[in-house]
Amino acid sequence: MLEKLLAQIQQYNPNSDLSFIIKAYNFAEAAHEGQVRKSGEKYFVHPVEVAKILVELEMDDATIAAGLLHDVIEDTKYSYDEIKNEFGEEVAILVEGVTKLGRFSYETKEERQAESLRKMFLAMARDIRVIIIKLADRLHNMRTLKYMNEEKKKEKAEETLEIYAPIAHRLGISKIKWELEDLSLRYMDPEGYYDLVDKVAKKRREREEYINQVIKELRLALENVHIKGEINGRSKHFYSIYRKMVYRHKSFEEIFDLTAVRIIVDTVKDCYGVLGTVHTMWKPIPGRFKDYIAMPKPNMYQSLHTTVIGPHGEPLEIQIRTWDMHRIAEYGIAAHWKYKEGKTGKDDLDDKLRWLRQLLEWQRDMNDPKEFMENLKIDLFTNEVFVFTPKGDVIDLPAGSTPIDFAYKIHSAIGNSCIGAKVDGRIVPIDYKLKNGNIVEILTSKNSHGPSRDWLKFVKSTQAKNKIRQWFKKERKEENIEKGRDMLEKEIKRNGFEVHELAKPQWLNILVKKLRFNSIDDLYAAIGYGGILLNQVIPKLKQMNKESQKDEKVNKNLIITKNKQYKPKQIRKDKQGVKVKGIDNILVRFAKCCTPVPGDEIIGFITRGRGVTIHRSDCVNILKETDSIDRFIEVEWDEDRQKAYETEIQIISIDRKGLLSEVTSVLSDINLTVTAVNARTTKDKIAIVNLTIEITNVQQLDKLINKIKSMQGVMDVHRVTS
């Protein structure tokens, strides 16, 4: 095993210090003496296989040595300091990094999984070679997964498919990515996997004959234009076929691109020369050409992709690249390792790992483990869309991104002051989904009130979501504190407790430390702007209350309290269309600051001498009344009573002739009455129209807003609150 390993290393790195590798090999072999794997073979076979994978990726000496030693600290008597003394600090840091990741395992408990992944990304940020070793370790474990029990097989396969394969993709290491995906499929859906293998095998001869014919025609055509290149067929991986069948609802017979043709040439000029030749031979399919040479993927992948109607009238995918591009496509980040100069190449890799730095930025501000996991999977799995700035710079975004995502990718200040967007010179709604090749221009205003919470519903990138939340967190901290305190107190009451029973300062301070906040106000603010959910707080407070009750030995009283049957107070109806709990014949008026309508969550506020004022629950003015909490009263809409209510909306649009008449037409179609109109135009030729209308419920309002949003030139429509 050692001789084969050394021979492979010398092929790509003649300057390698082989004595250093031999020393690591012998040390690891002695350290793992007597240990065996579940397969029954010597444990030492595993680190050697990991080292082989690293050699195939053409990694440097330190990484290979660390691959051989990666389990020594965790599974043997040797410590970090002993590894450092024997092999130096660089190798010791790599081994320790992998050791910490070795303790990471897929859990159904999201808090533990999120914490493990945070550690992984921090280790990656310090030295990306840590995750390359971990990927090699995972690949060999997947190759030998058959010796595990069924439950463990599925668990490891799911973890690999959700986390490790996407990381390999992000690092551009397709050589590892494809194998991890195929192996995962084999254990997650064995029946589907082997059925697919059987179907592919049956079509192999027919497919090979077809591809050989295509290669023969291509070789002749390239000789005629004097371009030298290697042409070969590339079989589609099983998982790729499986995804197409499952997610696009296609049968195996409907999938024609089981094999693609890859042409590798010497220069970029030759790539485009080959493309021209291919397009003169066969008709290209519109919309299926992608130029990843001019616009490389974030994981450094470069190639020309085109799909043509081939010799038999079937779609044929052709990839064209240079030898350097091919090396990067196979090895990704590993292809950039400067082992020849004895450097780690970290400076050179800075731009390549920009996505990792962004991921580390947003995960620091995210306290909800469920949200962390969901956003992580989006960030790792997402396909990209490539768009241009007006100056021609290429910006990559997750597929499905909007102009708001684009604005925040440029700069947070651009996003915060965005009032609209132009795509290819045409005004589009801010939730417009961007497409490859779009030229995007963001319209901003100094008078902008900042981002809207509604943006969080449609932005795609984690970066944009995080920046929007940060704005609310910073700009409206006092408002968020008030809102968060109010939300917590209401939730406590809904759970059958008094506020003073659960919201004790000493318990809240414990929560502050557990959830990594600086103060109770910061906790309230996070609840207010949505940075943390109430279901993360209430159960913990209830648990503390339960433990406190035990300490005071009042379990008996607790049981009595729980078994009490409370009769709900009678809810009285009012002529204004709402029901006021426990009060009859009281004057009810609707707040003009938030103009609630049926369908909105509402709350009553007892005024002095003017009865009960009905506000929306999220009204800014009601959130300020925290000192008057005893004047809040429970109210609800009377669904049996149909009544018209006034509310105000604001339309932001490009100024154009006939805008108001078109808006009036929409109102007429829905049969709505307008009671007031206020329209003005800014210096940027942006029209701002405020309409006060009478509606019977919030669904009617949503219908109106959606219809106006679809009008030409309209950038945003929202409900006005003072």
Coordinates of C-alpha atoms in Angstrom, one line a residue, residues 137-599:
D137 CA -12.9 10.4 5.1
R138 CA -16.7 10.5 4.4
L139 CA -16.2 9.1 0.8
H140 CA -14.3 6.0 2.1
N141 CA -16.9 5.5 4.9
M142 CA -19.7 5.6 2.2
R143 CA -17.8 3.0 0.1
T144 CA -17.8 0.7 3.1
L145 CA -21.3 1.5 4.5
K146 CA -22.7 -1.9 3.7
Y147 CA -21.2 -3.2 7.0
M148 CA -23.5 -0.9 9.0
N149 CA -27.0 -1.7 10.2
E150 CA -30.0 -0.5 8.1
E151 CA -30.9 2.5 10.3
K152 CA -27.3 3.7 10.3
K153 CA -27.0 3.3 6.5
K154 CA -30.0 5.6 5.9
E155 CA -28.9 8.1 8.5
K156 CA -25.4 8.4 7.1
A157 CA -26.7 8.5 3.5
E158 CA -29.1 11.3 4.3
E159 CA -26.5 13.3 6.1
T160 CA -24.1 12.8 3.2
L161 CA -26.7 13.9 0.6
E162 CA -27.8 17.0 2.6
I163 CA -24.5 18.3 3.8
Y164 CA -21.3 16.7 2.4
A165 CA -22.2 16.3 -1.3
P166 CA -23.3 20.0 -1.5
I167 CA -20.1 21.1 0.2
A168 CA -18.1 19.1 -2.3
H169 CA -20.1 20.8 -5.0
R170 CA -19.5 24.3 -3.5
L171 CA -15.8 23.5 -3.4
G172 CA -16.0 22.4 -7.1
I173 CA -14.8 18.8 -6.3
S174 CA -17.2 17.0 -8.7
K175 CA -15.0 13.9 -8.6
I176 CA -16.1 13.4 -5.0
K177 CA -19.6 15.0 -5.3
W178 CA -20.9 12.6 -7.9
E179 CA -19.7 9.5 -6.0
L180 CA -21.1 10.7 -2.7
E181 CA -24.5 11.3 -4.3
D182 CA -24.6 7.9 -6.1
L183 CA -23.6 6.0 -2.9
S184 CA -26.2 7.9 -0.9
L185 CA -28.9 7.1 -3.3
R186 CA -27.9 3.4 -3.2
Y187 CA -28.7 3.3 0.6
M188 CA -31.6 5.8 0.7
D189 CA -33.6 4.1 -2.1
P190 CA -32.0 0.7 -2.8
E191 CA -34.9 -0.5 -5.0
G192 CA -34.9 2.7 -7.1
Y193 CA -31.1 2.7 -7.4
Y194 CA -30.8 -0.9 -8.6
D195 CA -33.7 -0.6 -10.9
L196 CA -32.0 2.4 -12.5
V197 CA -28.7 0.6 -12.7
D198 CA -30.4 -2.3 -14.5
K199 CA -32.2 0.1 -17.0
V200 CA -29.0 2.0 -17.8
A201 CA -27.1 -1.3 -18.3
K202 CA -29.7 -2.5 -20.8
K203 CA -29.3 0.7 -22.9
R204 CA -25.5 0.7 -22.7
R205 CA -24.6 -1.0 -26.0
E206 CA -27.2 1.1 -28.0
R207 CA -25.9 4.3 -26.3
E208 CA -22.2 3.4 -26.9
E209 CA -22.8 2.8 -30.6
Y210 CA -24.6 6.2 -30.9
I211 CA -21.8 8.1 -29.0
N212 CA -19.1 6.4 -31.0
Q213 CA -20.8 7.6 -34.2
V214 CA -21.0 11.2 -32.8
I215 CA -17.3 11.1 -31.8
K216 CA -16.3 9.9 -35.2
E217 CA -18.1 12.7 -36.9
L218 CA -16.8 15.3 -34.5
R219 CA -13.2 14.2 -34.8
L220 CA -13.4 14.5 -38.6
A221 CA -15.0 17.9 -38.4
L222 CA -12.3 19.2 -36.0
E223 CA -9.5 17.9 -38.2
N224 CA -10.9 19.8 -41.1
V225 CA -10.7 23.1 -39.1
H226 CA -7.2 22.1 -37.7
I227 CA -8.3 22.0 -34.0
K228 CA -6.6 19.3 -31.8
G229 CA -8.7 17.9 -29.0
E230 CA -9.7 14.9 -27.0
I231 CA -13.3 13.7 -27.5
N232 CA -15.0 11.2 -25.2
G233 CA -18.5 10.2 -24.0
R234 CA -19.5 11.0 -20.4
S235 CA -22.2 9.0 -18.8
K236 CA -24.7 10.8 -16.6
H237 CA -24.5 9.8 -13.0
F238 CA -27.3 7.7 -11.4
Y239 CA -28.3 10.4 -8.9
S240 CA -28.6 13.0 -11.7
I241 CA -30.9 10.7 -13.7
Y242 CA -32.9 9.8 -10.5
R243 CA -33.5 13.5 -9.6
K244 CA -34.7 14.2 -13.2
M245 CA -37.2 11.3 -13.0
V246 CA -38.5 12.2 -9.5
Y247 CA -38.6 16.0 -9.6
R248 CA -39.5 16.5 -13.3
H249 CA -41.9 13.5 -13.2
K250 CA -40.2 11.8 -16.2
S251 CA -40.0 8.1 -17.0
F252 CA -36.6 6.6 -17.8
E253 CA -37.6 6.3 -21.5
E254 CA -38.2 10.1 -21.6
I255 CA -34.6 10.9 -20.6
F256 CA -32.4 11.3 -23.7
D257 CA -29.3 12.8 -22.3
L258 CA -28.0 9.7 -20.5
T259 CA -24.6 10.4 -22.1
A260 CA -23.0 13.7 -23.0
V261 CA -19.9 14.3 -25.2
R262 CA -17.0 16.2 -23.7
I263 CA -14.4 17.9 -25.9
I264 CA -11.1 19.0 -24.3
V265 CA -8.8 21.4 -26.2
D266 CA -5.7 23.4 -25.6
T267 CA -6.9 27.1 -25.6
V268 CA -10.0 29.2 -24.9
K269 CA -9.9 30.3 -28.5
D270 CA -10.2 26.6 -29.6
C271 CA -13.3 26.2 -27.2
Y272 CA -15.2 28.8 -29.2
G273 CA -13.9 27.4 -32.5
V274 CA -15.2 23.9 -31.5
L275 CA -18.6 25.5 -30.5
G276 CA -18.9 27.1 -34.0
T277 CA -18.1 23.8 -35.7
V278 CA -20.7 21.9 -33.6
H279 CA -23.4 24.4 -34.4
T280 CA -22.7 24.1 -38.1
M281 CA -23.0 20.3 -37.9
W282 CA -26.2 20.1 -35.8
K283 CA -29.0 22.5 -35.0
P284 CA -28.7 24.0 -31.4
I285 CA -31.7 23.9 -29.2
P286 CA -32.7 27.5 -28.2
G287 CA -32.1 28.4 -24.5
R288 CA -29.8 25.4 -23.9
F289 CA -26.5 27.2 -24.5
K290 CA -24.5 28.2 -21.3
D291 CA -21.2 30.1 -21.4
Y292 CA -19.5 29.3 -18.1
I293 CA -16.1 30.4 -19.5
A294 CA -17.2 34.0 -19.7
M295 CA -19.2 33.6 -16.5
P296 CA -17.6 31.0 -14.3
K297 CA -19.7 29.4 -11.5
P298 CA -18.9 30.4 -7.9
N299 CA -17.2 27.0 -7.4
M300 CA -14.7 28.0 -10.2
Y301 CA -16.3 25.7 -12.8
Q302 CA -15.7 26.7 -16.4
S303 CA -17.0 25.1 -19.6
L304 CA -19.2 25.8 -22.7
H305 CA -22.5 23.8 -22.6
T306 CA -24.7 23.4 -25.6
T307 CA -27.5 21.0 -26.5
V308 CA -28.1 20.2 -30.2
I309 CA -30.4 17.9 -32.2
G310 CA -27.9 15.0 -32.9
P311 CA -27.6 12.6 -35.8
H312 CA -30.7 10.5 -34.9
G313 CA -32.9 13.6 -34.1
E314 CA -32.4 13.2 -30.3
P315 CA -31.0 15.9 -28.0
L316 CA -27.3 15.7 -27.5
E317 CA -25.4 17.6 -24.8
I318 CA -21.9 18.7 -25.6
Q319 CA -19.4 20.2 -23.1
I320 CA -16.3 22.1 -24.4
R321 CA -13.4 23.1 -22.1
T322 CA -9.6 23.4 -21.9
W323 CA -7.3 21.0 -20.0
D324 CA -6.9 23.5 -17.1
M325 CA -10.7 23.9 -16.9
H326 CA -11.1 20.2 -16.9
R327 CA -8.7 19.8 -14.0
I328 CA -10.6 22.5 -12.0
A329 CA -14.0 20.9 -12.9
E330 CA -12.7 17.5 -11.4
Y331 CA -10.7 18.7 -8.4
G332 CA -12.2 22.2 -7.7
I333 CA -10.5 24.0 -4.8
A334 CA -7.9 21.2 -4.5
A335 CA -6.6 22.0 -8.0
H336 CA -5.5 25.4 -6.7
W337 CA -3.2 24.0 -4.0
K338 CA 0.3 25.3 -4.5
Y339 CA 2.2 22.3 -3.3
K340 CA 5.0 22.8 -5.8
E341 CA 6.0 26.1 -4.2
G342 CA 5.4 24.8 -0.7
K343 CA 2.6 27.3 -0.1
T344 CA -0.9 26.8 1.2
G345 CA -2.3 29.1 -1.4
K346 CA -4.7 30.8 1.0
D347 CA -4.3 34.3 -0.5
D348 CA -5.1 32.8 -4.0
L349 CA -8.2 31.1 -2.6
D350 CA -9.7 34.1 -0.9
D351 CA -12.1 35.0 -3.7
K352 CA -13.0 31.3 -4.3
L353 CA -14.2 31.0 -0.7
R354 CA -16.2 34.1 -0.6
W355 CA -19.4 32.1 -0.2
L356 CA -18.0 30.5 3.0
R357 CA -17.2 33.9 4.5
Q358 CA -20.8 35.0 3.8
L359 CA -22.2 31.8 5.3
L360 CA -20.1 32.5 8.5
E361 CA -21.4 36.1 8.6
W362 CA -25.1 35.2 8.6
Q363 CA -24.9 32.2 10.9
R364 CA -23.5 34.3 13.7
D365 CA -26.8 36.3 13.8
M366 CA -29.1 33.3 13.5
N367 CA -30.4 31.8 16.8
D368 CA -33.1 29.5 15.5
P369 CA -31.6 26.1 14.7
K370 CA -34.4 25.1 12.4
E371 CA -34.0 28.3 10.3
F372 CA -30.3 27.8 10.3
M373 CA -30.6 24.3 8.8
E374 CA -33.2 25.4 6.2
N375 CA -31.0 28.3 5.1
L376 CA -27.9 26.2 5.1
K377 CA -29.5 23.7 2.8
I378 CA -30.7 26.5 0.5
D379 CA -27.2 28.0 0.4
L380 CA -25.4 24.7 -0.3
F381 CA -27.9 23.2 -2.7
T382 CA -29.0 26.2 -4.7
N383 CA -28.4 26.6 -8.4
E384 CA -27.2 30.0 -9.6
V385 CA -28.5 32.7 -11.8
F386 CA -26.0 35.1 -13.4
V387 CA -27.1 38.7 -14.0
F388 CA -25.2 41.9 -15.0
T389 CA -24.9 45.4 -13.4
P390 CA -25.5 48.3 -15.8
K391 CA -21.6 48.6 -16.0
G392 CA -21.4 44.9 -17.2
D393 CA -20.1 43.3 -13.9
V394 CA -21.4 39.7 -13.4
I395 CA -23.3 39.0 -10.2
D396 CA -24.2 35.5 -9.2
L397 CA -27.3 34.9 -7.1
P398 CA -29.3 31.8 -6.0
A399 CA -31.9 30.7 -8.6
G400 CA -35.2 32.5 -8.0
S401 CA -33.6 35.7 -6.7
T402 CA -35.3 39.0 -7.1
P403 CA -34.0 42.6 -7.6
I404 CA -34.0 43.0 -3.8
D405 CA -31.4 40.1 -3.6
F406 CA -29.4 41.8 -6.3
A407 CA -29.5 45.1 -4.4
Y408 CA -28.2 43.6 -1.2
K409 CA -25.5 41.7 -3.0
I410 CA -24.2 45.0 -4.4
H411 CA -24.4 46.8 -1.0
S412 CA -26.6 46.8 2.1
A413 CA -27.2 50.6 1.7
I414 CA -28.5 50.0 -1.9
G415 CA -30.9 47.4 -0.6
N416 CA -32.1 49.5 2.3
S417 CA -32.9 52.5 0.1
C418 CA -34.4 50.4 -2.8
I419 CA -37.8 51.7 -4.1
G420 CA -37.9 49.8 -7.4
A421 CA -35.9 48.1 -10.2
K422 CA -35.4 48.0 -13.9
V423 CA -34.5 44.8 -15.7
D424 CA -33.3 45.1 -19.3
G425 CA -34.4 48.7 -19.2
R426 CA -38.0 47.9 -18.2
I427 CA -39.6 48.6 -14.8
V428 CA -40.4 45.4 -12.9
P429 CA -42.1 44.5 -9.6
I430 CA -39.5 44.1 -6.8
D431 CA -40.5 40.4 -6.4
Y432 CA -39.7 39.7 -10.1
K433 CA -37.6 36.5 -10.5
L434 CA -34.3 37.3 -12.3
K435 CA -33.2 35.2 -15.2
N436 CA -29.7 34.5 -16.6
G437 CA -28.3 37.4 -18.6
N438 CA -30.7 40.1 -17.2
I439 CA -29.2 43.6 -16.8
V440 CA -30.4 44.9 -13.4
E441 CA -30.6 48.5 -12.3
I442 CA -31.8 49.4 -8.8
L443 CA -33.8 52.6 -8.2
T444 CA -33.1 54.1 -4.9
S445 CA -34.4 57.2 -2.9
K446 CA -32.9 59.1 0.0
N447 CA -36.5 59.4 1.3
S448 CA -37.0 55.6 1.4
H449 CA -38.4 54.4 4.7
G450 CA -36.1 51.3 4.5
P451 CA -36.9 47.7 3.8
S452 CA -40.4 46.2 4.3
R453 CA -41.0 43.1 6.4
D454 CA -42.9 41.7 3.4
W455 CA -39.5 41.4 1.5
L456 CA -38.6 38.5 3.8
K457 CA -41.4 36.5 2.2
F458 CA -39.9 36.5 -1.3
V459 CA -36.1 37.2 -1.2
K460 CA -34.2 34.1 -1.9
S461 CA -30.6 34.7 -0.7
T462 CA -29.7 34.2 2.9
Q463 CA -27.5 37.4 2.6
A464 CA -30.5 39.6 1.7
K465 CA -32.7 38.0 4.5
N466 CA -29.9 38.6 7.0
K467 CA -29.3 42.3 5.9
I468 CA -33.1 43.0 6.1
R469 CA -33.3 41.6 9.6
Q470 CA -30.2 43.5 10.6
W471 CA -31.8 46.8 9.5
F472 CA -34.9 46.1 11.6
K473 CA -32.7 45.0 14.4
K474 CA -30.6 48.2 14.3
E475 CA -33.0 51.0 13.1
R476 CA -36.0 50.0 15.1
K477 CA -34.5 48.6 18.3
E478 CA -36.8 50.4 20.7
E479 CA -39.8 49.4 18.6
N480 CA -38.6 45.8 18.5
I481 CA -38.0 45.7 22.3
E482 CA -41.6 46.9 22.9
K483 CA -43.0 44.6 20.3
G484 CA -41.0 41.6 21.6
R485 CA -42.0 42.3 25.2
D486 CA -45.7 42.5 24.2
M487 CA -45.5 39.3 22.1
L488 CA -43.9 37.4 25.0
E489 CA -46.4 38.6 27.6
K490 CA -49.3 37.7 25.3
E491 CA -47.9 34.2 24.6
I492 CA -47.4 33.7 28.4
K493 CA -51.1 34.5 29.0
R494 CA -52.1 32.2 26.1
N495 CA -50.3 29.4 27.9
G496 CA -52.4 29.9 31.0
F497 CA -49.9 31.8 33.2
E498 CA -49.6 35.3 34.6
V499 CA -46.8 37.4 33.2
H500 CA -45.0 37.6 36.6
E501 CA -45.1 33.8 36.9
L502 CA -42.9 33.1 33.9
A503 CA -41.2 36.4 32.9
K504 CA -39.0 36.6 36.0
P505 CA -35.8 38.6 35.6
Q506 CA -33.6 35.8 36.9
W507 CA -35.1 33.3 34.5
L508 CA -34.9 35.7 31.5
N509 CA -31.2 36.3 32.4
I510 CA -30.5 32.6 32.2
L511 CA -32.2 32.5 28.8
V512 CA -30.1 35.5 27.7
K513 CA -26.9 33.6 28.3
K514 CA -28.2 30.4 26.8
L515 CA -29.3 32.1 23.6
R516 CA -26.1 34.3 23.5
F517 CA -27.7 37.8 23.9
N518 CA -26.1 40.6 25.8
S519 CA -29.2 41.7 27.8
I520 CA -32.9 41.1 28.3
D521 CA -33.7 44.0 26.0
D522 CA -31.7 42.3 23.2
L523 CA -33.8 39.2 23.8
Y524 CA -37.0 41.2 23.5
A525 CA -35.7 42.9 20.4
A526 CA -34.9 39.6 18.7
I527 CA -38.4 38.4 19.4
G528 CA -39.7 41.6 18.0
Y529 CA -37.8 41.5 14.7
G530 CA -38.2 37.7 14.2
G531 CA -34.7 36.7 15.0
I532 CA -35.9 34.2 17.6
L533 CA -39.2 32.4 17.8
L534 CA -41.5 32.3 20.9
N535 CA -41.5 28.5 20.8
Q536 CA -37.8 28.7 21.7
V537 CA -38.5 30.8 24.8
I538 CA -41.8 29.8 26.3
P539 CA -41.0 26.0 26.8
K540 CA -37.7 27.0 28.5
L541 CA -39.5 29.4 30.9
K542 CA -42.2 26.8 31.6
Q543 CA -39.5 24.3 32.4
M544 CA -37.8 26.7 34.8
N545 CA -41.2 27.4 36.4
K546 CA -41.8 23.6 36.8
E547 CA -38.4 23.1 38.4
S548 CA -39.0 26.1 40.7
Q549 CA -42.4 24.6 41.8
K550 CA -40.7 21.3 42.6
D551 CA -38.1 23.1 44.8
E552 CA -40.8 24.8 46.7
K553 CA -42.7 21.5 47.1
V554 CA -46.0 22.9 45.8
N555 CA -46.7 20.2 43.3
K556 CA -50.1 19.5 44.8
N557 CA -51.2 23.1 44.3
L558 CA -49.9 22.9 40.7
I559 CA -52.0 19.9 40.0
I560 CA -55.1 21.5 41.5
T561 CA -54.6 24.6 39.4
K562 CA -54.2 22.5 36.2
N563 CA -57.4 20.6 36.9
K564 CA -59.5 23.7 37.5
Q565 CA -62.2 24.2 34.9
Y566 CA -62.4 27.9 33.9
K567 CA -65.6 29.1 32.2
P568 CA -64.9 31.6 29.4
K569 CA -66.4 35.0 29.9
Q570 CA -69.3 35.9 27.6
I571 CA -68.2 37.8 24.5
R572 CA -70.6 40.6 23.6
K573 CA -71.3 41.8 20.1
D574 CA -71.1 45.5 19.1
K575 CA -72.8 47.2 16.3
Q576 CA -69.5 48.2 14.8
G577 CA -68.8 44.6 13.8
V578 CA -66.5 43.5 16.6
K579 CA -67.1 41.5 19.8
V580 CA -65.7 42.9 23.1
K581 CA -65.0 40.3 25.8
G582 CA -67.1 40.7 28.9
I583 CA -68.5 44.2 28.1
D584 CA -71.9 45.1 26.6
N585 CA -73.2 48.3 25.0
I586 CA -69.8 50.1 24.9
L587 CA -68.7 52.7 22.3
V588 CA -66.3 51.2 19.8
R589 CA -64.2 53.1 17.4
F590 CA -61.4 52.1 14.9
A591 CA -57.9 53.6 15.1
K592 CA -57.0 55.7 12.1
C593 CA -53.3 55.0 12.6
C594 CA -53.6 51.4 11.4
T595 CA -57.2 51.1 10.0
P596 CA -57.9 47.5 10.9
V597 CA -60.3 45.5 8.6
P598 CA -61.8 42.0 9.1
G599 CA -59.1 39.4 8.8

